[in-house]
Amino acid sequence: MPGKVPNALSGVELPDPHMDIEDYDPDADLMVLNMGPQHPSTHGVFRVKLIMDGEVIVKAVSYPGYLHRGVEKLMEKLTYAQITPIVDKNDYVSPMINEQAVNMAFEAALEVEVPRRARWIRTILAEMQRVASHLVALGTFTLDVGGAIGGGASIFMYTFRDRELILDLFEELTGCRFHYNTHTVGGQRHDIPAGWAGRAIEALKLIDQRLDEFFELVIANPIFQDRSDGVGILPRHLALGLGLGGPIGRASGVDLDLRRDAPYHCYDEIEVKVPTRTTGDCTARFMVRYEETRESLRIALAMLEGVPEGPICSRKAVNSAASVKIKDGEVYVGVESPRGELGTYLIAGGQGGQGPYRLKIRPPSLHAISVIPYLLPGNNISDAIAILGSLDPIMGEVDR
Amino acid sequence: MDTIAAIWDTIFTNPWLHGLFFGIVIATVALTLVAWSIWFERKLAGRMQNRVGPVFVGPAGLLQPLADALKLMRKDFVVPREADKALFILSPVLLMFFALASLAVIPFGPDTVIADLDLGVLWVLAFAGLMLFPLWMAGWTSNNKYALFAGMRAVAQGISYEVPMLLMALVPVIYAGSFNLQDIVRYQADHSWFIVWPPGPGIVAFVIFFIASLAEGNRIPFDIPEAESELIAGVSVEYAGMSYGLFPFTEYLHSMIASAMASVLFLGGWSGPVFPGIHWMLLKTAILFTVILWMRWTLVRFRSDQLMRACWRWLVPISVVVVCAAAVLRYFLLAGGAP
Amino acid sequence: MKYIYRSFLSMWVTFRNIFRKPVTDLQFPRTRRERADRYRTSFALVHDEHGEEACIACKKCQMICPSDIITVVAGKKAESPRTGKSRGYLDDFTLDMNACIFCELCVQVCPTDAILMTRNAPRPEFSREDLFLTREKLFANEPMVTWATATKLAEMQDPDRGQDKPASAGEESTEAEAS
């Protein structure tokens, strides 16, 4: 339609994902192509069965579950202190935020207050982890759109090089580059070493500069713009209906950010500017993540200037399996992870109070994957890969 | 000494021996250069990505291509059960054959050419076009849907981009008045490079020829037929071992030939002051090859329909206009133009 | 055309990067870079400051481990030669590095600071059995311990930690010579 560009707010006609394939055109020669669990581009082990008419996808059926490890069942026999290192591995790209979500649920059930310094540090770590996670998302999207051997790989290397600076800082703080086990019920386990704040400020400023380079290399490039403009438009009503709230929802006009609208920890003391778009295509999701990275850098830099003094944990250190006892309670806590709202629903009281009766995790990537049968039909494979890349699913948290 | 001079004379005068001797020499040199271009590319890519590239095998990683070749030769050559066996095995071989055959007419020096054909330009372009045929064969006979996709896309892209490539190769032909590559280079050696004078069509033709050769050779940004993130390895997805190795090898060889052709047609080939011709020829080819590699490691790829649109909506009309402009300028500006 | 112009701008960015110092300048197996003070890779059982084995085989580490990789076999209780009091002794201790998730919980719960983590570069082995840390290997790792002991971690997380202590002077006494 000349002159009218479809976007997330206008009524975009989406194909029916539940259509029975026999009802499709009987003269068409349909082919089943399996974008199988081993595939260099899908983020993790994830299978999508594509039914194609020539080069155009007619129906897409997704089969998650290849990475199911029974985490929630495992929680029923673990104590509260043991859960944190296990839950690190759900959304394995942003472990700080996973730990924060789970420990906030425990603290809410125990009704224990976290000291101010610990809350401040948790916020800084969450923002730095958000930067690191978005760098991964930006890099892997360009890798999908460009080449694994080729232009995409260069850009991917640049984002990972910058992410290494953050990971080095985390190593100085906790001892592990990745999967830290540094949050605990009541606060933190590791305190900021001497000089860490100064080094962190330097590193984050460097990443900010490098993002300018990234902009010029990728976002301003018309080939990249051609690949992702107008591809995979997600209408706002579908995003709301499927429960998408993170960068994907914000790219489609859902102006929701838990850091601003339901602030926890120290987010009520700082101003969080939330980027939104209304176009809802891959470029919008990419740009929302890019702008969120800038915003998180700004927040972390501002907070690193004035870390308050005090203890970092309001309970004594865990020194046995029965250290943390929660008699009963039922809480739900939602935090803003780089992919959306990461929720933890805890029913306490199992194992004699030492562990949860049921711990359910609401993974934002699971909701992201559920748009695939809606978005993929009508595109060809190149666009399908671009859409999957822009949704940035992490299979660890989809399957748990 | 006399016998050596006598042997040398017979080689030069007897066309069969001349072709055979120079064929062996140039083919060997070309294949060695291609093998070490793998080293060069990996070092260049490494530096562009802030890492070092191969360093372990040999000093500064120089024996890496040898290690790669040995590794590939050791691997198990698997033929899928439902595949068309003869054509499956023949495809990479044919690909290599056509790529090497197009080397036959490229002049590396005033006397260094295997076959001084009067239709040199057509020879090279014909073999570049023929190379699509084994690619498609590999895609079809692999009995694999991903390979089929890649093969179809490769053919569609290849035959589309042949049109601007041919048209732009006509521009030096119009200027020099001959299809013979040595004549084209001699004309540029005596007058000036076609990219510079006559002004206008030369540089546009060079750019379009370069882009079209990139698309013929399935290089980024036109490498949709081999897009790894979508189609894993493109047509060569079912191949293993050295038969797989021949596919990227031929891709590099084709890139080198495209660079050599671009430098012969537009940049003056072996002409240049002071140094002997072959040095200039290799230098120009190397510079263009580096630009090809540089583009590969920087840009993201086009989608196939955008690729097609770029060709048919932009490159072909511009090529037609450029050819006409070249003919007009030749008439007025170049020696031997106006009757 | 803007494609060609913008592509050249992108290529200029990659060109500039050629002249930056490569991040992977050190070649990994030949040289290893200096890791952070708190970096944790492997384990060690230590002797206390009087030379006795610190481990009293209380099995708290075995109970807290989320991956169930520690197996402690307690020996007979005996009198300590130094204090004369009866204390537990360790018979056998196995830690399966194949499955360790490096969570540091075993270090945190130890009442006698017996099991610590080390900072040495982990050695790859050729078989799974070699990755089981036996009692001998664990005691052999003793010189390479890093800073974290249960006491220090408890101090760091103490809710009554002094308000007058400046926050930026973190608890930094590392007892390690890293290898």
Tab-separated table of C-alpha atoms in Angstrom, chain B:
chain	number	residue	atom	x	y	z
B	1	MET	CA	73.872	-23.108	-22.238
B	2	ASP	CA	73.126	-23.605	-25.877
B	3	THR	CA	70.882	-26.531	-25.219
B	4	ILE	CA	68.981	-24.519	-22.613
B	5	ALA	CA	68.598	-21.646	-25.049
B	6	ALA	CA	67.430	-24.112	-27.668
B	7	ILE	CA	64.899	-25.656	-25.302
B	8	TRP	CA	63.668	-22.226	-24.342
B	9	ASP	CA	63.235	-21.323	-27.992
B	10	THR	CA	61.255	-24.444	-28.787
B	11	ILE	CA	59.001	-23.795	-25.845
B	12	PHE	CA	58.286	-20.311	-26.984
B	13	THR	CA	57.763	-21.105	-30.616
B	14	ASN	CA	55.851	-24.362	-30.342
B	15	PRO	CA	52.337	-23.350	-29.270
B	16	TRP	CA	51.611	-26.672	-27.547
B	17	LEU	CA	54.743	-26.641	-25.442
B	18	HIS	CA	54.332	-22.968	-24.724
B	19	GLY	CA	50.833	-23.528	-23.447
B	20	LEU	CA	51.843	-26.575	-21.423
B	21	PHE	CA	54.870	-24.998	-19.809
B	22	PHE	CA	53.236	-21.751	-18.878
B	23	GLY	CA	50.097	-23.582	-17.921
B	24	ILE	CA	51.934	-25.658	-15.370
B	25	VAL	CA	53.893	-22.715	-14.045
B	26	ILE	CA	50.998	-20.323	-13.768
B	27	ALA	CA	48.633	-22.925	-12.383
B	28	THR	CA	51.138	-23.908	-9.730
B	29	VAL	CA	51.861	-20.329	-8.800
B	30	ALA	CA	48.167	-19.491	-8.748
B	31	LEU	CA	47.262	-22.441	-6.564
B	32	THR	CA	50.074	-21.663	-4.160
B	33	LEU	CA	49.006	-18.051	-3.995
B	34	VAL	CA	45.451	-19.132	-3.312
B	35	ALA	CA	46.565	-21.458	-0.559
B	36	TRP	CA	48.569	-18.707	1.120
B	37	SER	CA	45.755	-16.279	0.623
B	38	ILE	CA	43.964	-18.376	3.208
B	39	TRP	CA	46.752	-17.459	5.632
B	40	PHE	CA	46.573	-13.845	4.589
B	41	GLU	CA	42.835	-13.683	5.019
B	42	ARG	CA	42.895	-15.237	8.453
B	43	LYS	CA	45.618	-12.877	9.609
B	44	LEU	CA	43.775	-9.897	8.177
B	45	ALA	CA	40.495	-10.995	9.702
B	46	GLY	CA	42.244	-11.559	12.992
B	47	ARG	CA	43.734	-8.093	13.031
B	48	MET	CA	40.442	-6.516	12.088
B	49	GLN	CA	38.831	-8.247	15.005
B	50	ASN	CA	41.560	-7.329	17.461
B	51	ARG	CA	42.996	-10.791	17.604
B	52	VAL	CA	46.059	-12.341	16.030
B	53	GLY	CA	44.957	-15.027	13.593
B	54	PRO	CA	46.997	-18.206	13.195
B	55	VAL	CA	50.301	-18.162	15.073
B	56	PHE	CA	51.073	-21.678	16.095
B	57	VAL	CA	51.715	-23.593	12.911
B	58	GLY	CA	55.052	-22.486	11.559
B	59	PRO	CA	56.552	-19.028	12.101
B	60	ALA	CA	53.702	-16.532	12.375
B	61	GLY	CA	51.330	-19.244	11.300
B	62	LEU	CA	52.681	-19.449	7.765
B	63	LEU	CA	52.239	-23.198	7.491
B	64	GLN	CA	48.559	-22.965	8.391
B	65	PRO	CA	47.315	-23.635	4.832
B	66	LEU	CA	49.435	-26.763	4.780
B	67	ALA	CA	47.909	-27.887	8.038
B	68	ASP	CA	44.426	-27.190	6.713
B	69	ALA	CA	45.085	-29.093	3.503
B	70	LEU	CA	46.484	-32.092	5.339
B	71	LYS	CA	43.564	-32.087	7.734
B	72	LEU	CA	41.036	-31.994	4.919
B	73	MET	CA	42.738	-34.733	2.996
B	74	ARG	CA	42.661	-37.019	5.999
B	75	LYS	CA	38.925	-36.721	6.449
B	76	ASP	CA	36.385	-39.309	5.505
B	77	PHE	CA	34.741	-38.651	2.195
B	78	VAL	CA	31.071	-39.437	2.712
B	79	VAL	CA	28.585	-39.729	-0.121
B	80	PRO	CA	24.936	-39.605	0.985
B	81	ARG	CA	23.001	-42.719	0.130
B	82	GLU	CA	20.338	-41.093	-2.001
B	83	ALA	CA	22.714	-38.764	-3.743
B	84	ASP	CA	23.512	-38.987	-7.415
B	85	LYS	CA	26.962	-40.412	-6.893
B	86	ALA	CA	28.784	-39.586	-10.106
B	87	LEU	CA	27.637	-35.995	-10.332
B	88	PHE	CA	28.095	-35.515	-6.596
B	89	ILE	CA	31.766	-36.364	-6.862
B	90	LEU	CA	32.174	-34.536	-10.146
B	91	SER	CA	30.857	-31.159	-8.971
B	92	PRO	CA	33.819	-29.831	-7.023
B	93	VAL	CA	36.189	-31.200	-9.633
B	94	LEU	CA	34.378	-29.375	-12.421
B	95	LEU	CA	34.279	-26.228	-10.357
B	96	MET	CA	38.026	-26.301	-9.962
B	97	PHE	CA	38.530	-27.090	-13.630
B	98	PHE	CA	36.513	-24.121	-14.820
B	99	ALA	CA	38.200	-21.792	-12.383
B	100	LEU	CA	41.661	-22.872	-13.472
B	101	ALA	CA	40.738	-22.766	-17.122
B	102	SER	CA	39.867	-19.099	-16.919
B	103	LEU	CA	43.437	-18.430	-15.823
B	104	ALA	CA	44.632	-19.364	-19.295
B	105	VAL	CA	44.239	-15.995	-20.935
B	106	ILE	CA	45.183	-13.576	-18.191
B	107	PRO	CA	48.372	-11.730	-19.113
B	108	PHE	CA	50.827	-11.516	-16.248
B	109	GLY	CA	53.524	-9.805	-18.204
B	110	PRO	CA	54.330	-8.655	-21.727
B	111	ASP	CA	55.126	-12.272	-22.729
B	112	THR	CA	53.725	-14.201	-19.803
B	113	VAL	CA	50.413	-15.536	-20.895
B	114	ILE	CA	49.434	-19.122	-21.494
B	115	ALA	CA	47.244	-18.536	-24.494
B	116	ASP	CA	47.085	-15.204	-26.245
B	117	LEU	CA	43.561	-15.671	-27.501
B	118	ASP	CA	41.859	-13.081	-29.639
B	119	LEU	CA	38.698	-13.599	-27.616
B	120	GLY	CA	40.298	-13.472	-24.177
B	121	VAL	CA	37.574	-11.423	-22.521
B	122	LEU	CA	34.874	-13.781	-23.680
B	123	TRP	CA	36.867	-16.781	-22.530
B	124	VAL	CA	37.132	-15.562	-18.981
B	125	LEU	CA	33.525	-14.452	-18.756
B	126	ALA	CA	32.325	-17.708	-20.260
B	127	PHE	CA	34.147	-19.756	-17.656
B	128	ALA	CA	32.955	-17.491	-14.874
B	129	GLY	CA	29.452	-18.178	-16.034
B	130	LEU	CA	30.100	-21.891	-16.428
B	131	MET	CA	31.138	-22.091	-12.803
B	132	LEU	CA	27.513	-21.766	-11.794
B	133	PHE	CA	26.778	-25.117	-13.303
B	134	PRO	CA	28.771	-27.285	-10.880
B	135	LEU	CA	27.440	-25.191	-7.998
B	136	TRP	CA	23.923	-25.994	-8.975
B	137	MET	CA	24.872	-29.610	-9.568
B	138	ALA	CA	26.287	-29.862	-6.079
B	139	GLY	CA	23.112	-28.420	-4.671
B	140	TRP	CA	20.824	-30.763	-6.547
B	141	THR	CA	22.760	-33.985	-6.252
B	142	SER	CA	23.288	-33.632	-2.519
B	143	ASN	CA	19.710	-34.651	-1.893
B	144	ASN	CA	19.457	-32.073	0.861
B	145	LYS	CA	16.913	-29.288	1.074
B	146	TYR	CA	19.369	-26.751	2.416
B	147	ALA	CA	21.793	-27.467	-0.418
B	148	LEU	CA	18.961	-27.220	-2.917
B	149	PHE	CA	18.004	-23.802	-1.635
B	150	ALA	CA	21.567	-22.669	-1.849
B	151	GLY	CA	22.045	-24.029	-5.341
B	152	MET	CA	18.913	-22.328	-6.634
B	153	ARG	CA	19.878	-19.036	-5.089
B	154	ALA	CA	23.396	-19.317	-6.466
B	155	VAL	CA	22.160	-19.859	-9.995
B	156	ALA	CA	19.608	-17.067	-9.833
B	157	GLN	CA	22.172	-14.671	-8.470
B	158	GLY	CA	24.849	-15.789	-10.888
B	159	ILE	CA	22.906	-15.460	-14.067
B	160	SER	CA	21.534	-12.101	-13.001
B	161	TYR	CA	24.883	-10.574	-12.198
B	162	GLU	CA	26.492	-11.875	-15.357
B	163	VAL	CA	24.631	-9.203	-17.314
B	164	PRO	CA	26.232	-6.135	-15.751
B	165	MET	CA	29.553	-7.972	-15.614
B	166	LEU	CA	29.529	-8.627	-19.342
B	167	LEU	CA	28.358	-5.180	-20.193
B	168	MET	CA	31.045	-3.556	-18.113
B	169	ALA	CA	33.706	-5.817	-19.526
B	170	LEU	CA	32.695	-4.410	-22.884
B	171	VAL	CA	33.856	-0.926	-21.922
B	172	PRO	CA	37.605	-1.676	-22.111
B	173	VAL	CA	36.910	-3.677	-25.252
B	174	ILE	CA	35.294	-0.654	-26.830
B	175	TYR	CA	38.187	1.558	-25.794
B	176	ALA	CA	40.927	-0.774	-26.941
B	177	GLY	CA	39.147	-2.065	-29.981
B	178	SER	CA	39.926	-5.690	-29.317
B	179	PHE	CA	38.823	-8.625	-27.166
B	180	ASN	CA	42.408	-9.751	-26.763
B	181	LEU	CA	43.539	-9.141	-23.192
B	182	GLN	CA	47.145	-8.482	-24.145
B	183	ASP	CA	45.971	-5.819	-26.591
B	184	ILE	CA	43.879	-4.184	-23.905
B	185	VAL	CA	46.852	-4.033	-21.567
B	186	ARG	CA	49.186	-2.764	-24.294
B	187	TYR	CA	46.720	-0.034	-25.143
B	188	GLN	CA	46.647	1.043	-21.516
B	189	ALA	CA	50.418	0.809	-21.318
B	190	ASP	CA	50.774	3.102	-24.337
B	191	HIS	CA	48.031	5.528	-23.437
B	192	SER	CA	46.540	5.736	-19.973
B	193	TRP	CA	44.575	3.463	-17.733
B	194	PHE	CA	40.932	3.101	-18.609
B	195	ILE	CA	39.847	3.957	-15.127
B	196	VAL	CA	41.296	7.418	-15.518
B	197	TRP	CA	40.805	8.416	-19.142
B	198	PRO	CA	38.264	8.768	-20.798
B	199	PRO	CA	36.764	10.268	-17.671
B	200	GLY	CA	33.504	8.915	-16.337
B	201	PRO	CA	32.593	5.555	-17.785
B	202	GLY	CA	35.899	4.032	-16.713
B	203	ILE	CA	35.451	4.375	-12.998
B	204	VAL	CA	31.750	3.548	-13.026
B	205	ALA	CA	32.448	0.487	-15.117
B	206	PHE	CA	35.203	-0.557	-12.746
B	207	VAL	CA	32.952	-0.297	-9.704
B	208	ILE	CA	30.098	-2.166	-11.329
B	209	PHE	CA	32.426	-4.843	-12.698
B	210	PHE	CA	33.908	-5.290	-9.260
B	211	ILE	CA	30.528	-5.562	-7.560
B	212	ALA	CA	29.253	-7.962	-10.193
B	213	SER	CA	32.298	-10.192	-9.785
B	214	LEU	CA	31.725	-10.250	-6.055
B	215	ALA	CA	28.209	-11.421	-6.702
B	216	GLU	CA	29.359	-14.048	-9.182
B	217	GLY	CA	31.808	-15.415	-6.717
B	218	ASN	CA	29.283	-15.460	-3.878
B	219	ARG	CA	31.317	-13.167	-1.704
B	220	ILE	CA	29.867	-11.078	1.074
B	221	PRO	CA	27.800	-8.915	0.781
B	222	PHE	CA	26.270	-11.217	-1.821
B	223	ASP	CA	26.890	-14.561	-0.231
B	224	ILE	CA	23.340	-15.651	0.355
B	225	PRO	CA	24.014	-19.037	-1.319
B	226	GLU	CA	26.483	-19.820	1.403
B	227	ALA	CA	24.950	-17.977	4.258
B	228	GLU	CA	26.159	-19.976	7.178
B	229	SER	CA	23.718	-18.735	9.694
B	230	GLU	CA	20.854	-19.843	7.501
B	231	LEU	CA	22.053	-22.589	5.274
B	232	ILE	CA	25.078	-23.763	7.167
B	233	ALA	CA	27.484	-24.295	4.307
B	234	GLY	CA	25.321	-23.681	1.303
B	235	VAL	CA	25.833	-26.106	-1.563
B	236	SER	CA	28.710	-27.830	0.125
B	237	VAL	CA	26.769	-28.870	3.182
B	238	GLU	CA	26.958	-32.594	2.393
B	239	TYR	CA	30.571	-32.619	1.329
B	240	ALA	CA	33.384	-33.668	3.585
B	241	GLY	CA	37.108	-33.729	3.382
B	242	MET	CA	38.984	-32.355	0.426
B	243	SER	CA	35.886	-32.307	-1.760
B	244	TYR	CA	34.559	-29.764	0.700
B	245	GLY	CA	37.902	-28.018	0.689
B	246	LEU	CA	37.682	-27.443	-3.051
B	247	PHE	CA	34.622	-25.215	-2.637
B	248	PRO	CA	36.171	-22.428	-0.589
B	249	PHE	CA	39.421	-22.924	-2.458
B	250	THR	CA	37.654	-22.246	-5.725
B	251	GLU	CA	35.927	-19.290	-4.189
B	252	TYR	CA	39.295	-17.750	-3.367
B	253	LEU	CA	40.600	-18.634	-6.796
B	254	HIS	CA	37.626	-16.975	-8.402
B	255	SER	CA	38.154	-13.876	-6.267
B	256	MET	CA	41.750	-13.738	-7.402
B	257	ILE	CA	40.776	-14.115	-11.024
B	258	ALA	CA	38.164	-11.411	-10.626
B	259	SER	CA	40.767	-9.104	-9.118
B	260	ALA	CA	43.182	-9.980	-11.893
B	261	MET	CA	40.548	-9.288	-14.537
B	262	ALA	CA	39.576	-6.000	-12.972
B	263	SER	CA	43.176	-4.897	-12.879
B	264	VAL	CA	43.801	-6.026	-16.460
B	265	LEU	CA	40.695	-4.402	-17.843
B	266	PHE	CA	40.702	-1.160	-15.943
B	267	LEU	CA	43.882	-0.671	-14.016
B	268	GLY	CA	46.450	-1.305	-16.694
B	269	GLY	CA	47.484	-4.891	-15.979
B	270	TRP	CA	51.222	-5.268	-16.110
B	271	SER	CA	51.941	-1.720	-17.159
B	272	GLY	CA	53.895	0.411	-14.789
B	273	PRO	CA	57.219	2.187	-14.477
B	274	VAL	CA	60.540	0.774	-13.378
B	275	PHE	CA	59.624	-2.736	-12.236
B	276	PRO	CA	58.964	-5.639	-14.565
B	277	GLY	CA	55.364	-6.169	-15.553
B	278	ILE	CA	54.605	-9.187	-13.443
B	279	HIS	CA	55.283	-7.303	-10.222
B	280	TRP	CA	52.759	-4.640	-11.066
B	281	MET	CA	50.226	-7.200	-12.084
B	282	LEU	CA	50.565	-9.104	-8.843
B	283	LEU	CA	50.513	-5.911	-6.823
B	284	LYS	CA	47.279	-4.706	-8.365
B	285	THR	CA	45.674	-8.106	-8.019
B	286	ALA	CA	46.760	-8.268	-4.402
B	287	ILE	CA	45.338	-4.850	-3.601
B	288	LEU	CA	41.969	-5.672	-5.112
B	289	PHE	CA	41.955	-9.041	-3.404
B	290	THR	CA	42.607	-7.347	-0.089
B	291	VAL	CA	39.668	-5.042	-0.729
B	292	ILE	CA	37.499	-8.104	-1.385
B	293	LEU	CA	38.603	-9.667	1.897
B	294	TRP	CA	38.149	-6.416	3.726
B	295	MET	CA	34.584	-6.148	2.498
B	296	ARG	CA	33.949	-9.707	3.531
B	297	TRP	CA	34.920	-9.085	7.110
B	298	THR	CA	33.009	-5.850	7.503
B	299	LEU	CA	29.677	-5.987	5.799
B	300	VAL	CA	26.525	-7.918	6.466
B	301	ARG	CA	24.820	-9.710	3.653
B	302	PHE	CA	21.928	-8.785	1.428
B	303	ARG	CA	18.762	-10.814	1.371
B	304	SER	CA	18.227	-12.596	-1.933
B	305	ASP	CA	15.355	-10.493	-3.183
B	306	GLN	CA	17.196	-7.285	-2.318
B	307	LEU	CA	20.165	-8.631	-4.213
B	308	MET	CA	18.068	-9.271	-7.295
B	309	ARG	CA	16.428	-5.919	-7.088
B	310	ALA	CA	19.813	-4.222	-6.839
B	311	CYS	CA	20.938	-5.984	-9.979
B	312	TRP	CA	17.947	-5.573	-12.246
B	313	ARG	CA	16.726	-2.177	-11.100
B	314	TRP	CA	20.035	-0.419	-10.702
B	315	LEU	CA	23.055	-2.132	-12.140
B	316	VAL	CA	21.676	-3.203	-15.504
B	317	PRO	CA	20.233	0.177	-16.549
B	318	ILE	CA	23.358	1.960	-15.382
B	319	SER	CA	25.496	-0.530	-17.297
B	320	VAL	CA	23.599	0.077	-20.511
B	321	VAL	CA	24.011	3.820	-20.145
B	322	VAL	CA	27.693	3.431	-19.395
B	323	VAL	CA	28.305	1.286	-22.461
B	324	CYS	CA	26.669	3.841	-24.688
B	325	ALA	CA	28.632	6.650	-23.049
B	326	ALA	CA	31.832	4.671	-23.503
B	327	ALA	CA	31.180	4.235	-27.186
B	328	VAL	CA	30.505	7.948	-27.627
B	329	LEU	CA	33.596	9.000	-25.699
B	330	ARG	CA	35.765	6.550	-27.584
B	331	TYR	CA	34.668	8.083	-30.834
B	332	PHE	CA	35.573	11.577	-29.751
B	333	LEU	CA	38.396	11.213	-27.313
B	334	LEU	CA	40.537	8.231	-28.125
B	335	ALA	CA	43.060	7.736	-30.850
B	336	GLY	CA	41.762	5.748	-33.765
B	337	GLY	CA	38.265	6.853	-32.959
B	338	ALA	CA	37.048	9.224	-35.588
B	339	PRO	CA	37.521	7.715	-39.029
